[in-house]
Coordinates of C-alpha atoms in Angstrom, one line a residue:
Chain A
M675 CA 224.4 16.1 134.2
Y676 CA 225.5 13.0 132.4
T677 CA 227.2 13.3 129.0
F678 CA 227.0 10.5 126.5
S679 CA 230.6 9.4 126.2
N680 CA 232.0 9.4 122.7
K681 CA 233.4 5.9 123.2
L682 CA 229.9 4.5 123.9
K683 CA 228.4 6.5 121.1
T684 CA 230.9 5.1 118.6
F685 CA 230.4 1.7 120.1
S686 CA 226.6 1.9 119.5
I687 CA 227.0 3.2 116.0
I688 CA 229.4 0.3 115.2
L689 CA 226.8 -2.1 116.6
V690 CA 224.2 -0.6 114.4
I691 CA 226.4 -0.8 111.3
L692 CA 227.5 -4.4 112.0
G693 CA 224.0 -5.4 112.7
A694 CA 222.6 -3.7 109.6
L695 CA 225.2 -5.6 107.5
G696 CA 224.2 -8.9 109.2
V697 CA 220.5 -8.2 108.6
G698 CA 221.2 -7.2 105.0
Y699 CA 223.2 -10.5 104.5
G700 CA 220.3 -12.4 106.0
F701 CA 217.8 -10.9 103.5
M702 CA 220.2 -11.4 100.6
T703 CA 220.7 -15.1 101.2
S704 CA 217.2 -16.0 102.1
H705 CA 215.8 -16.0 98.6
K706 CA 216.4 -19.5 97.3
S707 CA 215.0 -20.8 94.1
F708 CA 213.0 -24.0 93.9
E709 CA 216.0 -25.9 92.5
E710 CA 218.3 -24.6 95.2
V711 CA 216.1 -25.8 98.0
E712 CA 215.6 -29.1 96.3
H713 CA 219.3 -29.5 96.0
L714 CA 219.8 -28.4 99.7
L715 CA 217.3 -31.0 100.9
A716 CA 218.8 -33.8 98.9
E717 CA 222.3 -32.9 100.3
E718 CA 220.9 -32.8 103.9
A719 CA 219.4 -36.3 103.3
H720 CA 222.8 -37.6 102.2
H721 CA 224.6 -36.2 105.1
G722 CA 222.6 -38.2 107.5
G723 CA 223.5 -41.5 105.7
G724 CA 222.9 -44.6 107.8
H725 CA 220.7 -42.8 110.3
G726 CA 217.5 -43.5 108.5
E727 CA 217.6 -40.1 106.8
E728 CA 217.5 -41.6 103.4
V729 CA 214.2 -43.1 104.1
H730 CA 213.1 -39.6 104.9
A731 CA 214.4 -38.3 101.6
A732 CA 213.0 -41.1 99.6
A733 CA 209.6 -41.7 101.1
G734 CA 209.3 -39.3 104.0
H735 CA 208.3 -36.2 102.1
D736 CA 204.7 -37.0 102.5
A737 CA 205.0 -37.7 106.2
H738 CA 207.0 -34.5 106.7
A739 CA 204.4 -32.4 105.0
N740 CA 201.8 -33.8 107.2
N741 CA 203.8 -33.3 110.3
S742 CA 204.3 -29.7 109.6
H743 CA 200.6 -29.3 109.0
A744 CA 200.0 -30.7 112.4
A745 CA 202.7 -28.5 113.8
D746 CA 200.9 -25.5 112.5
T747 CA 203.9 -23.9 110.6
H748 CA 203.5 -22.0 107.4
D749 CA 202.5 -24.8 105.3
D750 CA 200.3 -22.9 103.0
N751 CA 199.4 -25.8 100.8
S752 CA 198.6 -28.4 103.3
H753 CA 196.1 -26.2 105.2
G754 CA 192.5 -26.4 104.4
E755 CA 190.0 -29.1 104.4
E756 CA 189.8 -30.1 100.7
A757 CA 192.0 -32.9 99.7
H758 CA 194.8 -32.1 97.3
A759 CA 194.6 -35.3 95.5
G760 CA 197.1 -35.6 92.8
V761 CA 199.3 -32.7 93.9
D762 CA 202.9 -33.6 94.1
E763 CA 203.9 -33.9 97.7
H764 CA 207.5 -33.4 96.8
T765 CA 206.7 -30.0 95.3
K766 CA 204.7 -29.0 98.3
H767 CA 207.5 -30.0 100.7
I768 CA 210.1 -28.0 98.7
E769 CA 207.8 -24.9 98.6
H770 CA 207.2 -25.2 102.3
V771 CA 211.0 -25.3 103.1
Q772 CA 211.5 -22.5 100.6
H773 CA 209.1 -20.3 102.5
Q774 CA 210.6 -21.1 105.9
I775 CA 214.1 -20.1 104.6
A776 CA 212.6 -16.9 103.3
N777 CA 211.0 -16.2 106.6
R778 CA 214.2 -16.5 108.6
P779 CA 215.6 -12.9 108.3
W780 CA 212.1 -11.4 108.9
A781 CA 211.6 -13.5 112.0
A782 CA 215.1 -12.8 113.3
L783 CA 214.6 -9.1 112.8
Y784 CA 211.2 -9.3 114.5
V785 CA 212.4 -11.2 117.5
A786 CA 215.2 -8.8 118.2
A787 CA 213.0 -5.7 117.6
F788 CA 210.4 -7.1 120.0
F789 CA 213.0 -8.1 122.6
F790 CA 214.4 -4.6 122.9
M791 CA 210.9 -3.0 122.7
M792 CA 209.7 -5.2 125.6
I793 CA 212.6 -4.1 127.8
A794 CA 211.5 -0.5 127.4
L795 CA 207.9 -1.4 127.9
G796 CA 208.6 -3.5 131.0
C797 CA 210.6 -0.7 132.4
L798 CA 207.8 1.8 131.8
A799 CA 205.4 -0.5 133.7
F800 CA 207.9 -0.8 136.5
Y801 CA 208.3 3.0 136.6
A802 CA 204.6 3.5 136.8
I803 CA 204.3 1.0 139.6
Q804 CA 207.0 2.7 141.6
I805 CA 205.2 6.0 141.4
A806 CA 201.7 4.6 142.0
S807 CA 202.9 2.6 145.0
Q808 CA 204.9 5.6 146.3
A809 CA 208.0 3.5 146.7
G810 CA 210.6 5.1 148.9
W811 CA 213.6 3.3 147.6
S812 CA 213.5 3.7 143.9
P813 CA 213.3 7.5 143.1
V814 CA 217.1 7.7 142.7
L815 CA 216.7 5.3 139.8
F816 CA 213.8 7.1 138.1
R817 CA 216.0 9.0 135.6
V818 CA 217.7 5.7 134.6
M819 CA 214.2 4.2 134.0
E820 CA 213.1 7.3 132.1
G821 CA 216.2 6.9 129.9
I822 CA 215.4 3.3 129.1
T823 CA 211.7 4.1 128.3
A824 CA 212.9 6.6 125.7
Y825 CA 213.4 3.6 123.5
L826 CA 209.7 2.6 123.7
L827 CA 208.3 4.9 121.0
P828 CA 210.9 4.2 118.3
G829 CA 211.2 0.5 119.3
A830 CA 207.4 -0.2 119.3
V831 CA 206.9 1.7 116.0
I832 CA 209.7 -0.5 114.5
V833 CA 208.1 -3.7 115.7
L834 CA 204.7 -2.7 114.3
L835 CA 206.3 -1.6 111.0
I836 CA 208.2 -4.9 110.7
A837 CA 205.0 -6.8 111.4
I838 CA 203.0 -4.9 108.8
A839 CA 205.8 -4.9 106.3
S840 CA 206.1 -8.7 106.5
G841 CA 202.5 -8.8 105.3
T842 CA 202.7 -6.1 102.7
I843 CA 206.2 -5.8 101.2
G844 CA 207.2 -9.2 102.4
H845 CA 205.5 -12.5 101.5
Y846 CA 203.5 -13.0 104.7
N847 CA 206.8 -14.0 106.4
I848 CA 205.7 -13.7 110.0
F849 CA 201.9 -13.8 110.2
I850 CA 200.2 -16.3 107.9
W851 CA 196.8 -14.9 108.7
M852 CA 197.8 -11.8 106.7
D853 CA 197.9 -14.0 103.6
P854 CA 194.4 -13.9 101.9
D855 CA 195.3 -17.1 100.1
V856 CA 195.8 -19.0 103.4
V857 CA 192.7 -17.5 105.0
A858 CA 190.6 -18.5 102.0
H859 CA 191.4 -22.2 102.7
D860 CA 191.4 -22.0 106.5
K861 CA 188.1 -22.1 108.3
L862 CA 189.7 -21.5 111.7
I863 CA 191.4 -18.3 110.6
Q864 CA 188.3 -17.2 108.8
G865 CA 186.5 -17.5 112.1
K866 CA 189.1 -15.2 113.8
S867 CA 189.3 -12.7 110.9
G868 CA 187.1 -10.3 112.9
W869 CA 190.1 -9.7 115.1
L870 CA 192.9 -10.9 112.9
N871 CA 192.9 -8.5 109.9
L872 CA 195.5 -6.1 108.8
P873 CA 193.7 -2.8 109.2
G874 CA 192.6 -3.9 112.7
F875 CA 196.1 -5.0 113.6
A876 CA 197.6 -1.7 112.5
I877 CA 194.9 0.4 114.3
R878 CA 195.2 -1.5 117.5
G879 CA 199.0 -1.3 117.3
A880 CA 198.8 2.4 116.8
I881 CA 196.5 2.8 119.8
F882 CA 198.8 0.8 122.1
I883 CA 201.8 2.7 121.0
A884 CA 200.1 6.0 121.3
G885 CA 198.8 5.3 124.8
W886 CA 202.2 4.0 126.1
S887 CA 204.1 6.9 124.5
F888 CA 201.6 9.4 125.8
Y889 CA 202.1 8.2 129.4
R890 CA 205.9 8.2 128.9
Y891 CA 205.7 11.8 127.6
I892 CA 203.5 13.0 130.3
S893 CA 205.3 11.3 133.2
R894 CA 208.6 12.7 131.8
K895 CA 207.1 16.1 131.6
Y896 CA 205.9 16.1 135.2
S897 CA 209.1 14.5 136.4
R898 CA 211.1 17.3 134.8
K899 CA 208.7 19.9 136.1
L900 CA 209.4 18.7 139.7
E901 CA 213.0 20.0 139.2
D902 CA 211.8 23.5 139.7
G903 CA 210.9 22.7 143.3
E904 CA 208.8 20.2 145.3
D905 CA 205.3 20.8 144.2
K906 CA 202.5 18.6 145.6
G907 CA 200.2 19.3 142.6
T908 CA 202.7 18.0 140.1
F909 CA 203.4 14.9 142.1
K910 CA 199.7 14.2 142.5
K911 CA 199.2 14.5 138.7
L912 CA 202.1 12.2 138.1
F913 CA 200.6 9.7 140.6
K914 CA 197.2 9.8 139.0
W915 CA 198.6 9.4 135.5
S916 CA 200.7 6.5 136.6
A917 CA 197.8 4.7 138.2
G918 CA 195.7 5.3 135.1
F919 CA 198.4 4.1 132.9
L920 CA 198.7 0.8 134.8
V921 CA 195.1 0.1 134.1
F922 CA 195.5 1.0 130.4
F923 CA 198.8 -1.0 130.3
I924 CA 197.4 -4.3 131.6
Y925 CA 194.7 -4.3 128.9
T926 CA 196.8 -3.2 126.1
E927 CA 199.8 -5.4 127.0
S928 CA 197.5 -8.4 127.0
M929 CA 196.0 -7.5 123.6
M930 CA 199.5 -6.6 122.3
S931 CA 200.7 -10.1 123.2
W932 CA 197.8 -11.7 121.2
D933 CA 198.4 -9.5 118.2
W934 CA 202.2 -9.3 118.1
I935 CA 203.1 -12.7 119.3
M936 CA 200.3 -15.2 119.8
S937 CA 198.9 -14.6 116.3
V938 CA 202.0 -16.0 114.7
D939 CA 200.3 -19.3 115.6
P940 CA 196.8 -18.4 114.6
H941 CA 195.4 -21.9 115.3
W942 CA 196.6 -21.8 118.9
F943 CA 195.5 -19.8 121.9
S944 CA 196.3 -19.6 125.5
T945 CA 194.6 -17.6 128.2
L946 CA 197.6 -16.7 130.4
F947 CA 199.7 -15.8 127.4
G948 CA 199.5 -12.0 128.1
W949 CA 200.7 -12.5 131.7
Y950 CA 203.5 -14.7 130.5
V951 CA 204.8 -12.1 128.0
F952 CA 204.4 -9.5 130.7
A953 CA 206.6 -11.5 133.1
S954 CA 209.2 -11.8 130.5
M955 CA 209.2 -8.1 129.6
F956 CA 209.1 -7.0 133.3
V957 CA 212.1 -9.1 134.4
S958 CA 214.1 -8.0 131.3
G959 CA 213.2 -4.3 132.0
I960 CA 214.3 -4.6 135.6
T961 CA 217.5 -6.3 134.7
V962 CA 218.4 -3.6 132.2
I963 CA 217.7 -1.0 135.0
A964 CA 220.2 -2.8 137.1
L965 CA 222.8 -3.1 134.3
I966 CA 222.6 0.6 133.3
S967 CA 222.6 1.9 136.9
I968 CA 225.7 -0.3 137.6
Y969 CA 227.3 1.0 134.5
L970 CA 226.5 4.7 135.3
K971 CA 227.6 4.2 138.9
S972 CA 230.9 2.7 137.9
R973 CA 231.5 5.8 135.8
G974 CA 230.8 8.0 138.9
H975 CA 227.5 9.4 137.7
L976 CA 225.2 8.0 140.4
E977 CA 226.9 8.7 143.7
F978 CA 223.5 8.7 145.4
V979 CA 222.8 5.1 144.4
N980 CA 224.3 2.6 146.9
E981 CA 224.4 -1.1 147.3
N982 CA 221.0 -1.1 149.0
H983 CA 219.4 0.0 145.9
L984 CA 221.2 -2.6 143.9
H985 CA 220.0 -5.2 146.4
D986 CA 216.4 -4.2 145.9
V987 CA 216.7 -4.3 142.1
A988 CA 218.4 -7.7 142.3
K989 CA 215.5 -8.9 144.5
F990 CA 213.1 -7.9 141.9
M991 CA 215.2 -9.7 139.2
F992 CA 215.1 -12.8 141.4
A993 CA 211.4 -12.6 142.3
F994 CA 210.3 -12.0 138.7
S995 CA 212.5 -14.7 137.3
I996 CA 210.6 -17.0 139.5
F997 CA 207.3 -15.4 138.5
W998 CA 208.2 -15.9 134.9
T999 CA 208.9 -19.6 135.5
Y1000 CA 205.7 -20.0 137.4
L1001 CA 203.7 -18.7 134.4
W1002 CA 205.8 -20.6 131.9
F1003 CA 205.3 -23.8 133.8
S1004 CA 201.6 -23.2 134.4
Q1005 CA 201.0 -22.7 130.7
F1006 CA 203.1 -25.7 129.8
M1007 CA 201.9 -28.0 132.4
L1008 CA 198.2 -27.4 131.9
I1009 CA 198.6 -28.0 128.1
W1010 CA 200.9 -31.0 128.6
Y1011 CA 198.6 -32.6 131.2
S1012 CA 195.3 -32.4 129.3
N1013 CA 197.1 -33.0 126.0
I1014 CA 194.3 -31.7 123.8
P1015 CA 195.5 -32.0 120.2
E1016 CA 194.5 -28.5 119.1
E1017 CA 196.5 -26.9 122.0
V1018 CA 199.4 -29.3 122.4
T1019 CA 200.8 -28.9 118.9
Y1020 CA 202.3 -25.6 120.1
F1021 CA 204.6 -27.5 122.5
V1022 CA 205.0 -30.5 120.3
T1023 CA 206.8 -28.4 117.7
R1024 CA 208.9 -26.8 120.4
F1025 CA 209.9 -30.1 121.9
Q1026 CA 210.7 -31.7 118.6
D1027 CA 212.6 -29.0 116.9
Y1028 CA 213.6 -26.6 119.7
K1029 CA 214.6 -28.9 122.5
L1030 CA 217.8 -27.0 123.4
P1031 CA 216.4 -23.4 123.4
F1032 CA 213.1 -24.5 124.9
L1033 CA 214.6 -26.3 127.9
G1034 CA 217.8 -24.2 127.9
M1035 CA 215.8 -21.1 128.6
V1036 CA 214.3 -22.6 131.8
V1037 CA 217.9 -23.1 133.0
L1038 CA 218.9 -19.6 132.0
N1039 CA 215.8 -17.9 133.3
F1040 CA 215.1 -19.9 136.4
V1041 CA 217.8 -22.2 137.7
F1042 CA 220.7 -19.8 137.1
P1043 CA 219.1 -16.7 138.7
I1044 CA 217.5 -18.7 141.6
L1045 CA 220.9 -20.1 142.6
M1046 CA 222.9 -16.9 141.9
L1047 CA 220.6 -14.3 143.5
M1048 CA 219.3 -16.2 146.5
N1049 CA 222.1 -15.1 148.8
A1050 CA 221.6 -11.6 150.2
D1051 CA 225.3 -10.8 150.0
Y1052 CA 225.6 -11.8 146.4
K1053 CA 222.8 -9.3 145.5
R1054 CA 225.0 -6.5 146.7
I1055 CA 228.0 -7.3 144.5
P1056 CA 227.8 -5.4 141.2
W1057 CA 229.7 -7.8 139.0
F1058 CA 227.6 -10.7 140.3
V1059 CA 224.4 -8.9 139.4
V1060 CA 225.8 -7.9 136.0
M1061 CA 226.7 -11.5 135.2
T1062 CA 223.4 -12.9 136.3
G1063 CA 221.6 -10.0 134.5
L1064 CA 223.3 -10.9 131.2
V1065 CA 222.3 -14.5 131.5
I1066 CA 218.7 -13.4 132.3
L1067 CA 218.6 -11.1 129.3
F1068 CA 220.0 -13.8 127.0
G1069 CA 217.4 -16.2 128.4
H1070 CA 214.5 -13.9 127.7
Y1071 CA 215.8 -13.3 124.1
I1072 CA 215.6 -17.1 123.7
D1073 CA 212.1 -16.9 125.2
V1074 CA 211.0 -14.5 122.5
F1075 CA 212.9 -16.6 120.0
N1076 CA 210.9 -19.7 121.1
M1077 CA 207.6 -17.8 120.8
I1078 CA 208.2 -16.6 117.2
M1079 CA 210.6 -19.0 115.4
P1080 CA 208.7 -22.3 115.5
A1081 CA 205.8 -20.7 113.7
T1082 CA 207.9 -19.0 111.1
V1083 CA 210.9 -21.0 110.3
G1084 CA 210.0 -24.3 111.9
D1085 CA 212.9 -26.7 112.1
R1086 CA 215.0 -24.4 109.9
W1087 CA 216.2 -22.4 112.9
F1088 CA 219.7 -21.4 113.8
I1089 CA 221.2 -18.6 115.7
G1090 CA 223.5 -17.4 113.0
I1091 CA 224.3 -14.2 111.1
P1092 CA 220.6 -13.0 110.6
E1093 CA 219.8 -13.4 114.3
I1094 CA 223.0 -12.0 115.7
G1095 CA 223.0 -9.2 113.2
S1096 CA 219.4 -8.2 114.3
I1097 CA 220.4 -8.3 118.0
L1098 CA 223.4 -6.1 117.3
L1099 CA 221.4 -3.7 115.2
F1100 CA 218.7 -3.2 117.9
A1101 CA 221.2 -3.3 120.8
G1102 CA 223.1 -0.4 119.1
L1103 CA 220.0 1.5 118.5
F1104 CA 218.8 0.9 122.1
I1105 CA 222.1 2.0 123.6
F1106 CA 222.2 5.1 121.4
I1107 CA 218.6 6.2 122.2
V1108 CA 218.8 5.4 125.9
F1109 CA 222.0 7.1 126.6
T1110 CA 221.0 10.1 124.5
A1111 CA 217.9 10.4 126.7
L1112 CA 220.0 10.0 129.8
A1113 CA 222.2 12.9 128.8
K1114 CA 219.2 15.2 128.5
A1115 CA 218.3 15.5 132.2
P1116 CA 220.0 15.4 135.6
L1117 CA 220.3 11.9 136.9
L1118 CA 218.6 12.7 140.2
V1119 CA 214.9 13.6 140.3
K1120 CA 215.3 16.7 142.4
G1121 CA 211.9 17.8 143.5
Y1122 CA 210.4 14.3 143.9
P1123 CA 208.7 14.0 147.3
F1124 CA 210.4 10.7 148.1
R1125 CA 213.9 11.7 146.9
K1126 CA 215.4 12.2 150.3
E1127 CA 214.0 8.9 151.7
S1128 CA 215.4 7.2 148.6
E1129 CA 218.8 8.7 148.9
E1130 CA 219.1 7.6 152.5
F1131 CA 217.6 4.2 151.7
H1132 CA 219.2 1.5 153.6
Y1133 CA 218.3 -2.1 153.8
Chain B
M617 CA 232.5 -20.9 192.1
E618 CA 231.9 -17.3 193.1
A619 CA 228.4 -16.1 193.1
S620 CA 228.2 -13.9 190.0
K621 CA 226.7 -10.5 190.2
V622 CA 225.1 -8.6 187.4
I623 CA 223.8 -5.0 187.0
H624 CA 220.4 -4.5 185.5
A625 CA 220.2 -1.1 183.8
I626 CA 216.7 -0.1 182.8
Y627 CA 215.8 2.3 180.0
T628 CA 212.6 3.7 178.7
D629 CA 213.5 4.6 175.2
D630 CA 215.1 2.5 172.4
D631 CA 217.2 5.4 171.1
V632 CA 218.7 5.9 174.5
L633 CA 219.2 2.2 174.8
M634 CA 221.1 2.2 171.4
S635 CA 223.5 4.9 172.4
A636 CA 224.0 3.3 175.8
V637 CA 224.9 0.0 174.1
K638 CA 227.4 1.8 172.0
K639 CA 228.9 3.5 175.0
V640 CA 229.2 0.4 177.1
K641 CA 230.7 -1.5 174.2
A642 CA 233.2 1.3 173.7
E643 CA 234.2 1.0 177.3
K644 CA 234.8 -2.7 176.7
H645 CA 232.3 -4.0 179.1
H646 CA 230.6 -7.3 178.3
I647 CA 226.9 -7.0 177.8
E648 CA 225.3 -10.3 178.9
E649 CA 221.8 -9.8 177.6
I650 CA 219.3 -7.1 176.5
Y651 CA 215.6 -7.5 177.0
T652 CA 213.3 -5.4 174.8
P653 CA 209.5 -5.5 174.3
F654 CA 209.9 -5.3 170.5
P655 CA 212.6 -5.7 167.9
V656 CA 215.0 -2.7 168.0
H657 CA 216.5 -2.1 164.5
G658 CA 220.3 -2.3 164.5
L659 CA 220.6 -3.6 168.1
D660 CA 222.2 -6.8 167.0
K661 CA 224.8 -4.8 165.0
A662 CA 225.5 -2.4 167.9
M663 CA 226.0 -5.4 170.3
G664 CA 228.2 -7.1 167.7
L665 CA 226.2 -10.3 167.5
A666 CA 227.1 -12.7 164.8
P667 CA 224.6 -12.8 161.8
T668 CA 222.1 -15.7 161.9
R669 CA 222.6 -18.7 159.7
I670 CA 219.0 -19.8 159.8
A671 CA 218.5 -19.0 156.1
I672 CA 221.3 -21.4 155.2
T673 CA 219.6 -24.2 157.2
A674 CA 216.3 -23.4 155.4
F675 CA 218.0 -23.7 152.0
M676 CA 219.4 -27.1 153.0
Y677 CA 216.1 -28.3 154.4
G678 CA 214.5 -27.3 151.1
L679 CA 216.9 -29.5 149.3
V680 CA 216.0 -32.3 151.6
G681 CA 212.3 -31.8 150.8
L682 CA 213.0 -31.7 147.1
T683 CA 214.9 -35.0 147.4
V684 CA 212.2 -36.6 149.4
A685 CA 209.6 -35.6 146.8
I686 CA 211.6 -36.9 143.9
V687 CA 212.6 -40.2 145.6
M688 CA 209.0 -40.8 146.8
M689 CA 207.3 -40.1 143.5
N690 CA 209.9 -42.0 141.5
F691 CA 209.5 -45.0 143.7
I692 CA 205.7 -45.0 143.9
M693 CA 204.8 -43.9 140.3
I694 CA 207.7 -45.2 138.2
K695 CA 209.5 -48.1 140.0
D696 CA 206.9 -49.8 142.3
W697 CA 203.8 -49.9 140.2
P698 CA 204.0 -48.0 136.9
Q699 CA 200.4 -48.1 135.9
N700 CA 198.9 -46.4 133.0
I701 CA 196.8 -43.6 134.5
G702 CA 195.0 -41.6 131.9
G703 CA 197.7 -42.2 129.4
K704 CA 200.4 -40.4 131.4
P705 CA 203.8 -41.7 130.5
S706 CA 205.1 -43.6 133.5
F707 CA 208.2 -45.1 131.8
S708 CA 210.7 -42.7 133.4
Y709 CA 210.6 -40.0 136.0
L710 CA 211.6 -37.3 133.5
E711 CA 208.8 -38.2 131.1
N712 CA 206.1 -37.7 133.8
M713 CA 207.9 -35.0 135.6
P714 CA 205.6 -32.0 135.0
A715 CA 202.9 -33.9 136.9
F716 CA 205.2 -34.2 139.9
V717 CA 206.3 -30.6 140.0
P718 CA 203.5 -29.3 142.2
I719 CA 204.4 -32.0 144.8
M720 CA 208.1 -31.3 144.5
F721 CA 207.5 -27.6 145.0
E722 CA 205.2 -28.0 148.0
L723 CA 207.4 -30.5 149.8
T724 CA 210.4 -28.2 149.2
V725 CA 208.5 -25.3 150.8
F726 CA 207.1 -27.5 153.6
F727 CA 210.4 -28.9 154.6
A728 CA 212.2 -25.6 154.4
A729 CA 209.5 -23.8 156.4
H730 CA 208.8 -26.3 159.1
L731 CA 212.3 -27.5 159.8
M732 CA 213.5 -23.9 159.9
V733 CA 210.9 -23.0 162.5
I734 CA 211.8 -26.1 164.5
T735 CA 215.5 -25.1 164.2
F736 CA 214.6 -21.7 165.5
Y737 CA 212.8 -23.1 168.5
L738 CA 215.6 -25.4 169.3
R739 CA 218.3 -22.8 169.0
S740 CA 216.4 -20.2 171.0
R741 CA 215.2 -22.8 173.5
M742 CA 211.5 -22.2 173.2
W743 CA 208.9 -24.8 174.0
P744 CA 205.4 -24.9 175.5
F745 CA 206.2 -25.5 179.2
K746 CA 209.4 -23.5 179.3
K747 CA 209.9 -21.3 182.3
A748 CA 210.1 -17.7 181.2
E749 CA 213.5 -16.1 181.7
N750 CA 212.3 -12.7 182.4
P751 CA 214.2 -10.6 184.9
D752 CA 211.6 -7.8 185.0
P753 CA 208.1 -8.1 183.7
R754 CA 208.1 -4.4 182.5
T755 CA 210.5 -5.4 179.7
T756 CA 207.6 -7.0 177.9
D757 CA 205.7 -3.8 178.0
D758 CA 207.6 -0.5 177.7
H759 CA 211.0 -0.9 179.4
F760 CA 214.3 -2.0 178.1
L761 CA 216.8 -3.8 180.3
M762 CA 220.5 -4.2 179.8
E763 CA 222.4 -6.9 181.8
V764 CA 226.1 -6.2 182.4
A765 CA 228.4 -8.6 184.3
V766 CA 230.2 -7.3 187.3
H767 CA 233.8 -8.2 188.1
G768 CA 234.5 -6.1 191.2
N769 CA 233.9 -2.9 189.3
E770 CA 230.5 -2.0 190.6
S771 CA 230.8 1.7 191.2
E772 CA 232.6 2.4 188.0
L773 CA 229.9 0.5 186.0
Q774 CA 227.1 2.1 187.9
N775 CA 228.4 5.6 187.1
L776 CA 228.8 4.7 183.5
L777 CA 225.3 3.3 183.2
A778 CA 223.8 6.3 185.0
E779 CA 225.6 8.6 182.5
T780 CA 224.0 6.7 179.6
G781 CA 220.5 7.6 180.8
A782 CA 219.4 4.6 182.7
V783 CA 216.3 5.3 184.7
E784 CA 217.0 2.5 187.2
I785 CA 220.2 0.6 188.1
N786 CA 220.0 -2.6 190.2
L787 CA 222.7 -4.8 191.4
V788 CA 221.4 -8.4 191.2
D789 CA 222.8 -11.7 192.4
K790 CA 222.5 -14.2 189.7
E791 CA 222.7 -18.0 190.2
A792 CA 225.0 -19.5 187.6
H793 CA 223.1 -21.4 184.9

């Protein structure tokens, strides 16, 4: 049995407290009055002196407001078909920026919450695949996976609550389609309101979470039951539930990605988006399995895990990093190539305002892992896998960041206190819940039929 | 040059062969060659063969393919005749890069795969009209053959090989090659 070390427990609690302070600070400082924003913009215009920024300040408000309309950010006022003749463009611009600034702590919180939730969900899918495919190498890692998936229920509930709260207590800070005022002026969102409405969103979210958590509960139950002795019946039930879950998962994951991520840009749609989000969560989940098993092994808790298991996990990290890139590029290239205005705005905003994170994540998620993990010997060196794993995780945080931020804060993004605070908050929570779950059961699945094969696994 | 003699020890089971290899290695005899009808896991390790470097060559061939693709597309589409084709930006390679990625990818794979296979053929001396080097046709079906060099220690070697479970031990004259 593993016991949650006090050091790690304290560490996770410190992370939560620091993170909560950062998040609190983010919310405290995000409410700017109209005059403050006006002052801020005027100051920004002066800073750029000589670079044509003054032109922007003097005459560019109009152009900017139109840009952001095209870019599909939360420009409440410039949506809609009717012309707002006589409305002061300056006021509209200030209000637009004011809303973006107010969105930032919400979006930062949402990105971090989703990121840690998707690690647990990706891990659960990986776990189900390992059981359904009757893999012979991975059973020694099942308890690590079960530990990670313990975060799924609280994590997913938090994501859903933040999403709903942003449209009820918040001022429609993440999803503009929750704002009845926007919908009233927007024919496109009106056409989608059969799917995009708050009760439907909440009910679908509840169904997704209930289904995932039910599988996690039942698989954990049978996995614990196997400890009493190798029982074919229990294994068969576990197998059937896993296969069934995978069917349920691929539908709900796809719909979840439309609801929780794609609908931040309600004017935009992409067909392979669900797969793309899946690839991101899958590779993050596998990476966290590698990191936690390396940590536990270094503490002497997983003597039955050897470098061959590490090699296999690292191969999955490598392969799914490439798979992610394949989907990322397929989505990007198809839209870039055909250049249809209603689709391409999604990437135009990202290219204009998010160049570094947008292109940087391809380096982090593709170039780095492909070079680091190609060599078979490197995949067997723990510190090497840890280093690459941390880069991959950071890259996939940026991936989620790139999916949410352009639609909520637009060009007002920065990775500062609200973002880092949110990461720390959920990282602390994640560590706390995962390691508490790890301490609840022996780290080896005793009665699992493939346990022996897995213990002797050798590549 | 003395006419070199070798002993051919024949086995009928890969597990027996593996333990025989370990025993012969332990006695510090040099194993010239082993003929098997199928890959025997761990045989290369037991014989102490150096690991293959063919993956490294494949990686380098892949880089060559990538370079070929980039240079070719850059010359044709950007430098030589930068036409406006359907509004695609042909001002610089980078601006039109997404359209070239499928070619870059395929040529990388093409070069890596084909040149690696050719390297394999060259290194293992395989070609269509090559004379088969097979000391005993049964080794392609269900027998395993170990070839050990003899340096005036015939009887000692023969005893050792008989102990390891060889079903047949033949002393063969081998013309130097």
